[in-house]
Tab-separated table of C-alpha atoms in Angstrom:
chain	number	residue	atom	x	y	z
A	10	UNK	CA	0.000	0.000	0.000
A	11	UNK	CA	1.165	3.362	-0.978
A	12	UNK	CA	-0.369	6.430	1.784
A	13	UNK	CA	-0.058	10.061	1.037
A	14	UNK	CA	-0.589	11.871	4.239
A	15	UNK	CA	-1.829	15.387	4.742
A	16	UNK	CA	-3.034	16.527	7.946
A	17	UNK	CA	-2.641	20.143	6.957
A	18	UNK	CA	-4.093	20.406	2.808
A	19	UNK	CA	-7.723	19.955	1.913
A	20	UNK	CA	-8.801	16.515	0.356
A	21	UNK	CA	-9.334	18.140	-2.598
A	22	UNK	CA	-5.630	19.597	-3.343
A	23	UNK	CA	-5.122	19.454	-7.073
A	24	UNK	CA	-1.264	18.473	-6.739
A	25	UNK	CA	-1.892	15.952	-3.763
A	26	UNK	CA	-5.001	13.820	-4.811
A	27	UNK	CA	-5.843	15.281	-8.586
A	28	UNK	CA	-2.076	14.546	-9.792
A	29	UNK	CA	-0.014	12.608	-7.889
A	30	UNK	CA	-2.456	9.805	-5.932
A	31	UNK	CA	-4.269	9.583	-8.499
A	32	UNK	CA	-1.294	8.717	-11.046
A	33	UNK	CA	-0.303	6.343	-8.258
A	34	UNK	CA	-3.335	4.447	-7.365
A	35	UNK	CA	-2.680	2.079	-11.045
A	36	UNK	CA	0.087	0.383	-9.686
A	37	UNK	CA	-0.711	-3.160	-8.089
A	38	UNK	CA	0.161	-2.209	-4.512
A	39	UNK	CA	-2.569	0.031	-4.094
A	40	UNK	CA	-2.955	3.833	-3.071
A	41	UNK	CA	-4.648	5.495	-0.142
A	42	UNK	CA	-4.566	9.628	0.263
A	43	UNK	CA	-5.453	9.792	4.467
A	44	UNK	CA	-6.208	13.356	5.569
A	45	UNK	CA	-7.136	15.262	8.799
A	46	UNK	CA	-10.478	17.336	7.639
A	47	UNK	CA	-13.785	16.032	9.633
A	48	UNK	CA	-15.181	15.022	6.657
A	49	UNK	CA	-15.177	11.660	6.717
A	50	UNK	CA	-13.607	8.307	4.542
A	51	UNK	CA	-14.874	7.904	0.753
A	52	UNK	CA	-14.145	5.954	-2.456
A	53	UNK	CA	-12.622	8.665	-4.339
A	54	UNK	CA	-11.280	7.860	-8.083
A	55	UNK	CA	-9.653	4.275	-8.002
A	56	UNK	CA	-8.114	4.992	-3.745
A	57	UNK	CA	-9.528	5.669	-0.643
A	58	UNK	CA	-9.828	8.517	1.796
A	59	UNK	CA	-9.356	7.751	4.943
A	60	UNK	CA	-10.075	10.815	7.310
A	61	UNK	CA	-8.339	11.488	10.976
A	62	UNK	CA	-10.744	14.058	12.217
A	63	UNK	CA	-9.565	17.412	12.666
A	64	UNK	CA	-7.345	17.343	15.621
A	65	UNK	CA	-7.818	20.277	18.376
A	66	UNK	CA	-5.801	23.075	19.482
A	67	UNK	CA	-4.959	25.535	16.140
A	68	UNK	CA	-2.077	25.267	14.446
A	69	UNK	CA	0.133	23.728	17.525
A	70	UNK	CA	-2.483	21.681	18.323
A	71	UNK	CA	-2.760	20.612	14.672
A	72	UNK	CA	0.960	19.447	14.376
A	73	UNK	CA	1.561	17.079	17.569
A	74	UNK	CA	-2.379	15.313	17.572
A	75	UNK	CA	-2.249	15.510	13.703
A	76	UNK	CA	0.942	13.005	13.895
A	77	UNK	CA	0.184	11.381	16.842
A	78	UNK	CA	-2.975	10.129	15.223
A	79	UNK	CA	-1.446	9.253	12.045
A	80	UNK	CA	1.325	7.544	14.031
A	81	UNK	CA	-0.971	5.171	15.214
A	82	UNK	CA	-2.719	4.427	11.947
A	83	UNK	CA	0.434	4.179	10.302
A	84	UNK	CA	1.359	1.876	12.689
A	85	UNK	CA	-1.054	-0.460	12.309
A	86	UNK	CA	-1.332	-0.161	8.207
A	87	UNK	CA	2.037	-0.588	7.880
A	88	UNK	CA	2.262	0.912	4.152
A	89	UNK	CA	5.388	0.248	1.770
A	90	UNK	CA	5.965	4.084	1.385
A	91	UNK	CA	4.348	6.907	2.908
A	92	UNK	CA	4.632	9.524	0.645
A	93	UNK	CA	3.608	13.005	2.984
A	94	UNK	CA	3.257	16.462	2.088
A	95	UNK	CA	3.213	19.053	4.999
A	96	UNK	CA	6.237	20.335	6.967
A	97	UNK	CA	4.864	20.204	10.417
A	98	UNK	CA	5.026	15.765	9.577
A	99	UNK	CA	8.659	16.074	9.390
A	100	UNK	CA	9.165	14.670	12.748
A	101	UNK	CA	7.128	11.673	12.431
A	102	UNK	CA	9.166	11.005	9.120
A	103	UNK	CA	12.064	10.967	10.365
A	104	UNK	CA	10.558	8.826	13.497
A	105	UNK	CA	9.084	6.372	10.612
A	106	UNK	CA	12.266	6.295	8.255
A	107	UNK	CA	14.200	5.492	11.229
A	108	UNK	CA	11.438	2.361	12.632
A	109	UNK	CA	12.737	1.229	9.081
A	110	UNK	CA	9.647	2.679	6.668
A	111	UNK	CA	9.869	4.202	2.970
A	112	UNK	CA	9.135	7.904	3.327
A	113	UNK	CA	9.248	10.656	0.764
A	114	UNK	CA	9.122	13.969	1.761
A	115	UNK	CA	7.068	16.151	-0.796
A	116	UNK	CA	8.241	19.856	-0.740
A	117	UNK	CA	5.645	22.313	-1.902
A	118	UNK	CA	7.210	25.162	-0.940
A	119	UNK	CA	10.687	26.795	-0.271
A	120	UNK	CA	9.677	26.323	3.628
A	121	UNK	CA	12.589	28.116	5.869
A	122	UNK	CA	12.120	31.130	3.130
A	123	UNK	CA	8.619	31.176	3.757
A	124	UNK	CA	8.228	30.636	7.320
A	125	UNK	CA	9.577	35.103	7.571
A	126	UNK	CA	7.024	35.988	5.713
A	127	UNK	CA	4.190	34.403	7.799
A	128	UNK	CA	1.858	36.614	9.199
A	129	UNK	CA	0.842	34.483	12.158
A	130	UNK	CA	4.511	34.447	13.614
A	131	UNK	CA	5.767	36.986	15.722
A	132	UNK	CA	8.327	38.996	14.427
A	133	UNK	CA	11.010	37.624	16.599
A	134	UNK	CA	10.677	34.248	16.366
A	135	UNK	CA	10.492	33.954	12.419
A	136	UNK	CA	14.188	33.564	11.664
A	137	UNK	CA	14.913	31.097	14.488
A	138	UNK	CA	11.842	28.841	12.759
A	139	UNK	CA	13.891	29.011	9.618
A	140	UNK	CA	16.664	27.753	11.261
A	141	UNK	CA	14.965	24.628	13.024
A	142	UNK	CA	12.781	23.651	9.224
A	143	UNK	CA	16.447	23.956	7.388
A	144	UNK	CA	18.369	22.009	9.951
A	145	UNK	CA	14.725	19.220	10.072
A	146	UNK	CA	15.284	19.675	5.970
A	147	UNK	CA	18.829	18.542	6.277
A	148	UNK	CA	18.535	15.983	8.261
A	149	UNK	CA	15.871	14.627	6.468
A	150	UNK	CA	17.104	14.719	2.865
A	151	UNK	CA	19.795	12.261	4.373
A	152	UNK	CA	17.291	10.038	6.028
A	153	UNK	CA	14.434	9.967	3.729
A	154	UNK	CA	14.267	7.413	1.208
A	155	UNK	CA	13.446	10.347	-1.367
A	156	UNK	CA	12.452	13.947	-1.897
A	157	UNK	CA	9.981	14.955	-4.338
A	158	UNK	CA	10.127	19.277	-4.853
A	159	UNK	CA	7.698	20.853	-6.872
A	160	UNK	CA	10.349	23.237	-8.625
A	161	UNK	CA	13.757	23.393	-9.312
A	162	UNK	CA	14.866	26.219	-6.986
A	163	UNK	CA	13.640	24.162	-4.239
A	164	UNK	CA	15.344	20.864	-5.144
A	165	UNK	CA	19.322	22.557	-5.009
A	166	UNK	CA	18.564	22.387	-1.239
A	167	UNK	CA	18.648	18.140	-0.962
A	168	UNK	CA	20.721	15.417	-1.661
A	169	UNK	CA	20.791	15.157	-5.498
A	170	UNK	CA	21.147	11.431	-6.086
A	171	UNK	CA	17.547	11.164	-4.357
A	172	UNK	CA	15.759	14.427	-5.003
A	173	UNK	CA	12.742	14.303	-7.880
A	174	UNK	CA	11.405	17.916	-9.466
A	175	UNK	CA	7.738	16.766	-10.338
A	176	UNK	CA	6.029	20.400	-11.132
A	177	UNK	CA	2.681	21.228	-11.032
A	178	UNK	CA	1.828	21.336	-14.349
A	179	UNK	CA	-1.821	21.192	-15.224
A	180	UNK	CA	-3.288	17.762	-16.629
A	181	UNK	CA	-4.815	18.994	-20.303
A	182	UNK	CA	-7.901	17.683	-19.897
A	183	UNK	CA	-8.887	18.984	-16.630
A	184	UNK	CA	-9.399	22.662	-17.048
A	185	UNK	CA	-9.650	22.590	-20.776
A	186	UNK	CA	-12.200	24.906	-22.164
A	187	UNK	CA	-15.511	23.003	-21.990
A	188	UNK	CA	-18.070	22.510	-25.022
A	189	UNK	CA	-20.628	24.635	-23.628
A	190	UNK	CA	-17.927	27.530	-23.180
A	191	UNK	CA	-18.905	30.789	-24.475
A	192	UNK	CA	-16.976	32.051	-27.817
A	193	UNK	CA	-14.350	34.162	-26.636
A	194	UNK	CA	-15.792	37.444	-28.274
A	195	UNK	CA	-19.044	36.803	-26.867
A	196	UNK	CA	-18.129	36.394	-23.030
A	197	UNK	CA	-18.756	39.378	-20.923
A	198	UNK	CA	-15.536	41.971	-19.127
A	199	UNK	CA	-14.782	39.287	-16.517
A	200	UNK	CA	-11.613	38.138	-15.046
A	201	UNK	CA	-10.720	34.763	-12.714
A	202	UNK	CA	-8.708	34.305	-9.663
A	203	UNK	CA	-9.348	31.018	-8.418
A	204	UNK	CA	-7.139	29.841	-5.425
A	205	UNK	CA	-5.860	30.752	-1.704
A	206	UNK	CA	-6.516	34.477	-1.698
A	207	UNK	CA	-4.018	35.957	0.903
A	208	UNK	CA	-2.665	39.548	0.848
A	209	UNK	CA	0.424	38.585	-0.971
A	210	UNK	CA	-0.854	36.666	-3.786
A	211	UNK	CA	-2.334	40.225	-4.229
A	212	UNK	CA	-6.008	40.471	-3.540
A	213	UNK	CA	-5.997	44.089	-2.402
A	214	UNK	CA	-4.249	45.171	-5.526
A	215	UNK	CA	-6.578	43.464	-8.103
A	216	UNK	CA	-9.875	44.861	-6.209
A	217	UNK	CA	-8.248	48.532	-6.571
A	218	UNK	CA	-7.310	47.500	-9.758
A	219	UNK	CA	-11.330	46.833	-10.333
A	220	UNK	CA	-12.317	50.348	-8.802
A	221	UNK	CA	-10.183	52.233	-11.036
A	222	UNK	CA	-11.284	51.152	-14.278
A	223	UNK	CA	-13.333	53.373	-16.226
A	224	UNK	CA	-17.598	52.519	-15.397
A	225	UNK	CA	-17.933	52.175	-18.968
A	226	UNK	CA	-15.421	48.820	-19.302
A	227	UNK	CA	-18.398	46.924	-16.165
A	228	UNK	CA	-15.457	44.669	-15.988
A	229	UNK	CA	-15.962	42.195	-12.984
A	230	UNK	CA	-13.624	39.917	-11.137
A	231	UNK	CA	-14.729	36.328	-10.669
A	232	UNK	CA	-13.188	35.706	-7.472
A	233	UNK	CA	-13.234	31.737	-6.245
A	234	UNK	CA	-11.133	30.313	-3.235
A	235	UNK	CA	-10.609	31.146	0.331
A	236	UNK	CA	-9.371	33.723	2.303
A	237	UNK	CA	-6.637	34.209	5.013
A	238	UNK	CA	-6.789	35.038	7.238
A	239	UNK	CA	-10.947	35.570	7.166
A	240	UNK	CA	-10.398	38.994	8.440
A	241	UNK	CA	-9.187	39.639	5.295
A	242	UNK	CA	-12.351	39.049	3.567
A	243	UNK	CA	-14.109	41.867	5.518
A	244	UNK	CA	-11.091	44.187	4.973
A	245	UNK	CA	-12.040	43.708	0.776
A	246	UNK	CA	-15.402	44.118	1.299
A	247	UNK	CA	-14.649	47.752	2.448
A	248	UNK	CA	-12.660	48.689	-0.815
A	249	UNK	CA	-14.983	50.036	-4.051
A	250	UNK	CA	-13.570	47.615	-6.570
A	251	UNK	CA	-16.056	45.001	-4.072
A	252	UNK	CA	-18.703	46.055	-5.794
A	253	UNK	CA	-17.738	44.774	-9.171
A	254	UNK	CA	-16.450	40.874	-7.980
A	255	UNK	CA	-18.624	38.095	-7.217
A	256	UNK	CA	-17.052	36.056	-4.650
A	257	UNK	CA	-17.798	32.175	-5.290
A	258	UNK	CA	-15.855	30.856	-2.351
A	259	UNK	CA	-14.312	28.026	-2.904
A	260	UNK	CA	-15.711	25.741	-6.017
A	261	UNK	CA	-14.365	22.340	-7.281
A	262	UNK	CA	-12.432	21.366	-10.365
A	263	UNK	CA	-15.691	21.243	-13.098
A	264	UNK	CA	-16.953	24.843	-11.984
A	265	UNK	CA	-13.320	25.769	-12.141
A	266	UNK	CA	-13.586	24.994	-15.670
A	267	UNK	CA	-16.860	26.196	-16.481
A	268	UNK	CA	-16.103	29.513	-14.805
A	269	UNK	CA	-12.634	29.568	-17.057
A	270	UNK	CA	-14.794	29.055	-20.211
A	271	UNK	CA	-16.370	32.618	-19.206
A	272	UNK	CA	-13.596	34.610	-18.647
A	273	UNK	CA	-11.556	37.395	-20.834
A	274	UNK	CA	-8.214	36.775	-18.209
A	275	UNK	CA	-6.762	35.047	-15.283
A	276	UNK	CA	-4.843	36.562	-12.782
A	277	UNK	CA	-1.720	35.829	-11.243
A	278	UNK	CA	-0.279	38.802	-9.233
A	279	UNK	CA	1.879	37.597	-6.391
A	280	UNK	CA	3.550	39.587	-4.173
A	281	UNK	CA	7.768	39.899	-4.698
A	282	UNK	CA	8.152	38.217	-1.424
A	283	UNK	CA	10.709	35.110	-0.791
A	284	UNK	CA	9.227	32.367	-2.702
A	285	UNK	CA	7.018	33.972	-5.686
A	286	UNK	CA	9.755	35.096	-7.569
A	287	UNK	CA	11.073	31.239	-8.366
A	288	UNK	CA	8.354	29.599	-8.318
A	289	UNK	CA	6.317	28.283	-11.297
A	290	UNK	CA	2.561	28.994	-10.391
A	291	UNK	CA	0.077	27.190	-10.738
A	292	UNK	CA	-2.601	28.955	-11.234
A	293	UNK	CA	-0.734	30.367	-14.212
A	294	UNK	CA	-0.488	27.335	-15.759
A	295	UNK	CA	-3.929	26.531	-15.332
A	296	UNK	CA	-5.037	29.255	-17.167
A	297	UNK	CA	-3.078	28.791	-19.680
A	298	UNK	CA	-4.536	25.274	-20.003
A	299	UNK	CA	-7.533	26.704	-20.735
A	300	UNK	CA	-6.809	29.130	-23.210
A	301	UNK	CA	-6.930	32.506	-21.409
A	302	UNK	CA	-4.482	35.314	-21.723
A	303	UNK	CA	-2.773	35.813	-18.092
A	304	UNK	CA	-2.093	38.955	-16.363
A	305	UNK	CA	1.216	38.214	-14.254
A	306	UNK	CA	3.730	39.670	-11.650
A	307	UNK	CA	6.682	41.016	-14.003
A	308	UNK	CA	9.419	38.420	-12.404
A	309	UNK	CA	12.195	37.425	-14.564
A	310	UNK	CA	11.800	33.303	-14.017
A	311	UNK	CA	7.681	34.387	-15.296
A	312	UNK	CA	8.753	36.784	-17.940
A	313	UNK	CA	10.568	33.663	-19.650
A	314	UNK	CA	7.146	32.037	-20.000
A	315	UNK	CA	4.777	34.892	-20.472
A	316	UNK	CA	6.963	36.732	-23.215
A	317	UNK	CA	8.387	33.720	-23.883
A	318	UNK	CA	5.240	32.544	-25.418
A	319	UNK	CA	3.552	35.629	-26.265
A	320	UNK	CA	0.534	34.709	-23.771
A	321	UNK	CA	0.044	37.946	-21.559
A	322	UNK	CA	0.522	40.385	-20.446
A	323	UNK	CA	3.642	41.375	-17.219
A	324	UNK	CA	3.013	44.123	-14.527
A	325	UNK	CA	3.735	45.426	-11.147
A	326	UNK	CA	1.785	43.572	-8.669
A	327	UNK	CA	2.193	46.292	-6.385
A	328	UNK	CA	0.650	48.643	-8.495
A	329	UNK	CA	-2.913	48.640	-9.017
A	330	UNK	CA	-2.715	51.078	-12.056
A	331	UNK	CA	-0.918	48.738	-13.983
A	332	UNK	CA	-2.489	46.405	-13.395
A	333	UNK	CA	-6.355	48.343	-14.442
A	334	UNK	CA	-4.382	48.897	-17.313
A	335	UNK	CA	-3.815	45.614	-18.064
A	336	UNK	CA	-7.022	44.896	-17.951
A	337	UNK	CA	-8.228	47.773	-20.065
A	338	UNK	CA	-6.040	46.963	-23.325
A	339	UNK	CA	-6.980	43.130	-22.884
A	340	UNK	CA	-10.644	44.586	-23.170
A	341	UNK	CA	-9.842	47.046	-25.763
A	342	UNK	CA	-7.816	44.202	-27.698
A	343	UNK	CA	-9.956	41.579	-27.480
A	344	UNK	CA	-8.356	39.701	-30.951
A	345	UNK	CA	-5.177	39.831	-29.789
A	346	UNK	CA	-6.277	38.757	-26.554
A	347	UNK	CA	-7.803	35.754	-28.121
A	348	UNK	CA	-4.434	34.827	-29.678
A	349	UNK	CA	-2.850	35.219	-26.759
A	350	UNK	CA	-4.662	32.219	-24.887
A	351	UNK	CA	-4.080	30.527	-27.868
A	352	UNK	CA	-1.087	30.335	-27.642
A	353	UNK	CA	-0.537	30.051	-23.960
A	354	UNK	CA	-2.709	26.190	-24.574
A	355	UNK	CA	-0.220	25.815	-26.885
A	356	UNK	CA	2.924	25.957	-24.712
A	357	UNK	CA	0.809	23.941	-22.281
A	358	UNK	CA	0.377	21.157	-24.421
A	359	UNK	CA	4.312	21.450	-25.686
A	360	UNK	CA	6.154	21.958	-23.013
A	361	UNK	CA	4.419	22.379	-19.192
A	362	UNK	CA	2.143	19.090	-19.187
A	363	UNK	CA	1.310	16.725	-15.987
A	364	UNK	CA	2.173	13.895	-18.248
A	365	UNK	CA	5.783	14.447	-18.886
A	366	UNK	CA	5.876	14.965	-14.811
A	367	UNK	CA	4.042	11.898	-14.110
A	368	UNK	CA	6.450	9.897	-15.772
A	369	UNK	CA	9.540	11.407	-13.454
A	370	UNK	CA	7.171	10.344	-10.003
A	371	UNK	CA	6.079	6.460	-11.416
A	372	UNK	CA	9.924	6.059	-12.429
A	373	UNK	CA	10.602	7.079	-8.989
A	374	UNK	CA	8.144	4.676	-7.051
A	375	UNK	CA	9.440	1.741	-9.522
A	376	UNK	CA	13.009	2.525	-7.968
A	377	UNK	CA	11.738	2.073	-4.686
A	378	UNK	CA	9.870	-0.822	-4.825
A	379	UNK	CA	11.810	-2.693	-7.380
């Protein structure tokens, strides 16, 4: 049996259940994603959920009953590997690789970079986190039986003889533009931001964005996902560009599509904080999947792809102006803004597909258990 573990990610997390157990539940040994969300076991698509509860206590509380539970079920499933995908599991990995189990450590996110920019920490104690995740990191890229990253700039910090880049790349068929789409000339101002909404993937700038374009554009902003912290929510709802976004809280992978067949542009205007900068997004890929121009933060590892391929458009993300103004020409240009998602779809399906990726993590688990 094959377990990926998250006690932290929803069931639903496109990279963890959508991509990689779901490549992973063909092979004869079986596949199980276990979670820690209250919502109970099910028969998802060919594996199991299995469901911890939601442990008590916040975030602390979260981390030590979280493991503790999955200890014991562990334990007593005894799985060939257990492939996990939070940072706060790193101790019982190291516990489990060391009781003589196959773990694989699967690193979303540049961690000890991240951890001083998190709003929840205080101030003080941010850089000594950093510390303690590198020095868990460490030691765990030596005992781990492998590391999967999900980019590049994140592998160069483990052991490269058993470290695995598998991106998130979208799968072509999921977000693909359905039959029932509207023609792009037809569909009305709207643009999409589907995903974690947080202050630095740049909420407050796209709703002032919203507010300053002219009345005449009635350009709205589909807005889909959930915020953090909730606060935050009420703090939009206070800005004019509110009035012209209809929030759809969060929304599941077929209405993701549907709502992309109805859109003029996706957005993807992260802050220039630790992490953003190197990372591939995404949500930018997703988009592109499904044939919409992109509106972008104008990094240099994004300007590769966007200019690259002639499939949006690069701004400030700090700047609401620009970004209005990217907007406004994509509105004004709507031809060229057809071409433009054009040809993002086609650099998907060329060059940033799940299936080349799946192939690196199946080659990977065929090492293992050879």
């Amino acid at each position: 049996m094959i377990v990926h573990l998250t006690t932290v990610h929803r069931r639903n997390d496109t990279r963890i259940r959508f991509r990689e157990t779901a490549t992973l539940a063909g092979r004869k040994e079986g596949c199980r994603l276990v979670v820690a969300d209250g919502l109970g076991g099910e028969r998802a698509e060919h594996f199991d959920i299995h469901d911890l509860g939601v442990p008590k206590g916040g975030r602390i509380g979260r981390a030590a009953f979280g493991s503790l539970r999955a200890l014991r079920y562990l334990w007593k499933l005894k799985p060939e590997v257990l492939h996990f995908h939070d940072p706060e599991l790193i101790p019982l990995g190291l516990l489990l690789s060391v009781l003589g189990f196959r773990v694989i450590y699967d690193v979303h996110e540049d961690v000890p970079r991240q951890i001083l920019d998190k709003y929840w920490l205080p101030l003080p104690v941010r850089q000594p986190m950093s510390w303690l995740m590198s020095a868990l990191e460490w030691l765990g890229g030596r005992l781990f039986a492998a590391i999967v990253t999900a980019t590049p700039t994140i592998a160069e910090r483990f052991p490269g003889s058993k470290t695995v880049v598998v991106q998130n790349f979208p799968i072509l068929s999921e977000l693909s533009v359905p039959q029932a789409a509207v023609p792009y000339s037809k569909r009305p101002p709207h643009f999409a931001y589907i995903g974690s909404i947080t202050r630095v993937r740049g909420i407050e700038e796209i709703i002032h964005a919203l507010g300053l374009l002219r009345a005449g554009y009635d350009a709205r902003l589909r807005l889909a996902g959930d915020f953090a912290p909730r606060e935050l929510q009420q703090e939009m709802q206070a800005l004019p560009g509110w009035h012209h976004t209809d929030y759809l809280k969060w929304i599941n992978r077929e209405q993701a599509a549907s709502l992309l067949g109805s859109v003029r542009a996706g957005l993807v205007v992260l802050y220039p904080i630790k992490n953003y900068p190197d990372a591939y997004p995404v949500k930018m890929f997703e988009y592109m999947s499904a044939g919409l121009p992109v509106i972008a933060s104008d990094f240099p590892l994004w300007r590769s792809i966007v200019e690259g391929n002639a499939c949006g458009l690069l701004v400030d993300p700090l700047d609401p102006k620009a970004i209005a103004r990217a907007m406004q020409w994509l509105l004004e240009h709507p031809q060229e803004a057809e071409a433009m998602g054009r040809r993002g779809r086609e650099a998907v399906e060329q060059r940033y597909t799940w299936e080349s990726e799946k192939k690196k993590l199946l080659n990977l688990y065929s090492e293992l258990l050879q």
